[in-house]
Amino acid sequence: MIPAAFEYYRPKDLAGVLSILEEHGDDARVMAGGHSLIPMMKLRMAEVPHLIDLQDVDGLHGIDISNGQIRLGAMVTQAEIIDHEGLAAVAPILREAALQIADPQVRYMGTIGGNVANGDPGNDMPGLMQCVNATFHLIGPEGERSVPARAFYEAAYMTAREDEEVLTAVTLPVPDGGYAYEKQKRKIGDYATAAAAVQIVKEDGVCKAASIAMTNLSDTPVFSEDACAALLGTALDDAAVKAAVTAMLGDIDPSEDNRGPVAFKKHVAGVILRRAIERAWSRA
Amino acid sequence: MSKKMHIKLNVNGKDEEFLAEPRELLIYTLRERLNITGPHIGCETSHCGACTVTINGKSVKSCTMFAAQADGAEITTIEGIGTPDALHPLQEAFKEHHGLQCGYCTPGMITRATKLLEENPNPTEEEIRFGMAGNICRCTGYQNIVKSIQAAAAEMNAAKEAAE
Ligand SMILES: Cc1cc2nc3c(=O)[nH]c(=O)nc-3n(C[C@H](O)[C@H](O)[C@H](O)COP(=O)(O)OP(=O)(O)OC[C@H]3O[C@@H](n4cnc5c(N)ncnc54)[C@H](O)[C@@H]3O)c2cc1C
Ligand code: FES
Ligand code: FES
């Protein structure tokens, strides 16, 4: 379990990172917490001749909340998300989800940037970020640009990020209404068999806005517009929730693996989404 | 082979300097280079927690960190927690409450538990189970590990009160 040899770099600024990426192209890769990348390097499923450690890079750390906007630096860890009281007060869904990722040791190291940039369908943050309508900020040789989380994922491990681009931050509007992150896993620390991120706004007993995204049920996270639409304008009676679940099932495309056959995954997805909707509604 | 790096660590209060390939995993640095064999290798795949050490105040699985990443860091292993003559309250409690059987997971368990109790000096059973979820034990069924951590917490809190 020893990775292939590589050159190690620990630049202090983004200019340093970008110049190494430019010089070595495909042969260079950034590392954040390393808790997805190092296991892949040990299995020799990822080959990284030039490894750029982001830990000392200026400007990638920190959580800022102002004017209804939240900014999470790419190197913010899951543990920092959990511990930040201000963040939990305005966006409690982030803490609820982070607490369901991996285990304490992994959460001290795993970062938001690594989790959303990785492109593994099993990662929990991508679906969560689609639910809260986050934006990912990238910097590359051509300058800076931003991509909505809902347009970022193309296929497993394929994202809108170019190889020579670095993700610097994730921003999101302070979410509105009730929330829930529900995750079914085989054991604590496991990736999801199915997970649902839900935000619902209630006004006079009626659903005014809904946002629903599912994890590990396709080769990308699934933001289900039809499931959201099924809840809008209803009082979230049983028929509305059923319609939302049916709409969601039409949008996912799970495949059979060691977490179960397709029919089982669809069943679990339905149960999890129903729970998440009911809990979000009860908090709305 | 890539070129070797000059790496500096502070392990259990002692400065260490050496040349190593960047791909060297920290668990091997500790065990084979520095002969600090308390942290164990259970799975080598980031799952079991037997290799847990404290790095700059965080519990980390040292099989999932390169020594190069730890360059400049302060590291505590089980060797830095109590001595045979003056056991740490957690070590004493594990001994007293049968918190171990074969002992393979124990260095990682206790190292992780020191950090857990630092963050939460009075954990409930549920908080202990959740906070120790990154450490697997094949022997005890966890019941006595939970009891040991509860007993150590009580002991440490009593000692703190007595000191005040
Ligand atoms: C035992 C275990 C259980 C886990 N369980 C879960 C789980 O339940 N849910 C879950 O979501 N995750 C889980 N993970 C993954 C963990 O949360 C990872 O740490 C996380 O997905 C990746 O974050 P990282 O900072 O470690 O990224 P790295 O491993 O450092 O990087 C991952 C990928 O993203 C790229 N990358 C990283 N940062 C950037 C950046 N700023 N810009 C561009 N590219 C970047 C890297 O090049 C690499 O390709 C688990 C991991 C382990 C070891
Ligand atoms: S040996 Fe590191 S987690 Fe098992
Ligand atoms: S005591 Fe044997 S593995 Fe825990």
PDB file of C-alpha atoms in Angstrom, chain A residues 196-200 207 209-214 222-234 236 239-252 269 273-274 277:
ATOM      1  CA  ALA A 196     -31.365  13.331   0.543  1.00  0.00           C
ATOM      2  CA  ALA A 197     -30.786  17.041   1.157  1.00  0.00           C
ATOM      3  CA  VAL A 198     -33.984  19.057   1.542  1.00  0.00           C
ATOM      4  CA  GLN A 199     -34.806  22.723   2.238  1.00  0.00           C
ATOM      5  CA  ILE A 200     -38.466  23.776   2.408  1.00  0.00           C
ATOM      6  CA  CYS A 207     -45.024  25.075   0.657  1.00  0.00           C
ATOM      7  CA  ALA A 209     -40.252  26.871  -2.033  1.00  0.00           C
ATOM      8  CA  ALA A 210     -38.576  23.488  -2.022  1.00  0.00           C
ATOM      9  CA  SER A 211     -35.142  22.249  -2.926  1.00  0.00           C
ATOM     10  CA  ILE A 212     -34.298  18.545  -3.167  1.00  0.00           C
ATOM     11  CA  ALA A 213     -31.030  16.816  -4.091  1.00  0.00           C
ATOM     12  CA  MET A 214     -30.053  13.149  -3.860  1.00  0.00           C
ATOM     13  CA  VAL A 222     -29.261  14.612  -8.687  1.00  0.00           C
ATOM     14  CA  PHE A 223     -31.077  17.917  -8.180  1.00  0.00           C
ATOM     15  CA  SER A 224     -34.693  16.950  -8.790  1.00  0.00           C
ATOM     16  CA  GLU A 225     -36.652  19.925 -10.105  1.00  0.00           C
ATOM     17  CA  ASP A 226     -39.747  17.770 -10.619  1.00  0.00           C
ATOM     18  CA  ALA A 227     -39.702  16.609  -7.021  1.00  0.00           C
ATOM     19  CA  CYS A 228     -39.490  20.251  -5.883  1.00  0.00           C
ATOM     20  CA  ALA A 229     -42.361  21.194  -8.184  1.00  0.00           C
ATOM     21  CA  ALA A 230     -44.524  18.397  -6.759  1.00  0.00           C
ATOM     22  CA  LEU A 231     -44.378  20.036  -3.324  1.00  0.00           C
ATOM     23  CA  LEU A 232     -44.912  23.662  -4.364  1.00  0.00           C
ATOM     24  CA  GLY A 233     -48.264  25.137  -3.387  1.00  0.00           C
ATOM     25  CA  THR A 234     -49.306  22.048  -1.427  1.00  0.00           C
ATOM     26  CA  LEU A 236     -47.417  18.619   2.056  1.00  0.00           C
ATOM     27  CA  ALA A 239     -50.358  12.786  -1.991  1.00  0.00           C
ATOM     28  CA  ALA A 240     -47.867  15.625  -2.482  1.00  0.00           C
ATOM     29  CA  VAL A 241     -45.048  13.759  -0.741  1.00  0.00           C
ATOM     30  CA  LYS A 242     -45.823  10.648  -2.787  1.00  0.00           C
ATOM     31  CA  ALA A 243     -45.742  12.719  -5.977  1.00  0.00           C
ATOM     32  CA  ALA A 244     -42.376  14.192  -4.975  1.00  0.00           C
ATOM     33  CA  VAL A 245     -40.950  10.737  -4.269  1.00  0.00           C
ATOM     34  CA  THR A 246     -42.258   9.436  -7.608  1.00  0.00           C
ATOM     35  CA  ALA A 247     -40.746  12.417  -9.430  1.00  0.00           C
ATOM     36  CA  MET A 248     -37.393  11.881  -7.692  1.00  0.00           C
ATOM     37  CA  LEU A 249     -37.409   8.180  -8.625  1.00  0.00           C
ATOM     38  CA  GLY A 250     -37.785   9.247 -12.238  1.00  0.00           C
ATOM     39  CA  ASP A 251     -34.650  11.372 -12.017  1.00  0.00           C
ATOM     40  CA  ILE A 252     -32.219   8.969 -10.323  1.00  0.00           C
ATOM     41  CA  ALA A 269     -34.145   6.483  -1.859  1.00  0.00           C
ATOM     42  CA  LEU A 273     -36.564  11.338   0.775  1.00  0.00           C
ATOM     43  CA  ARG A 274     -39.907  10.953   2.559  1.00  0.00           C
ATOM     44  CA  ILE A 277     -39.202  16.037   3.505  1.00  0.00           C
TER      45      ILE A 277
END
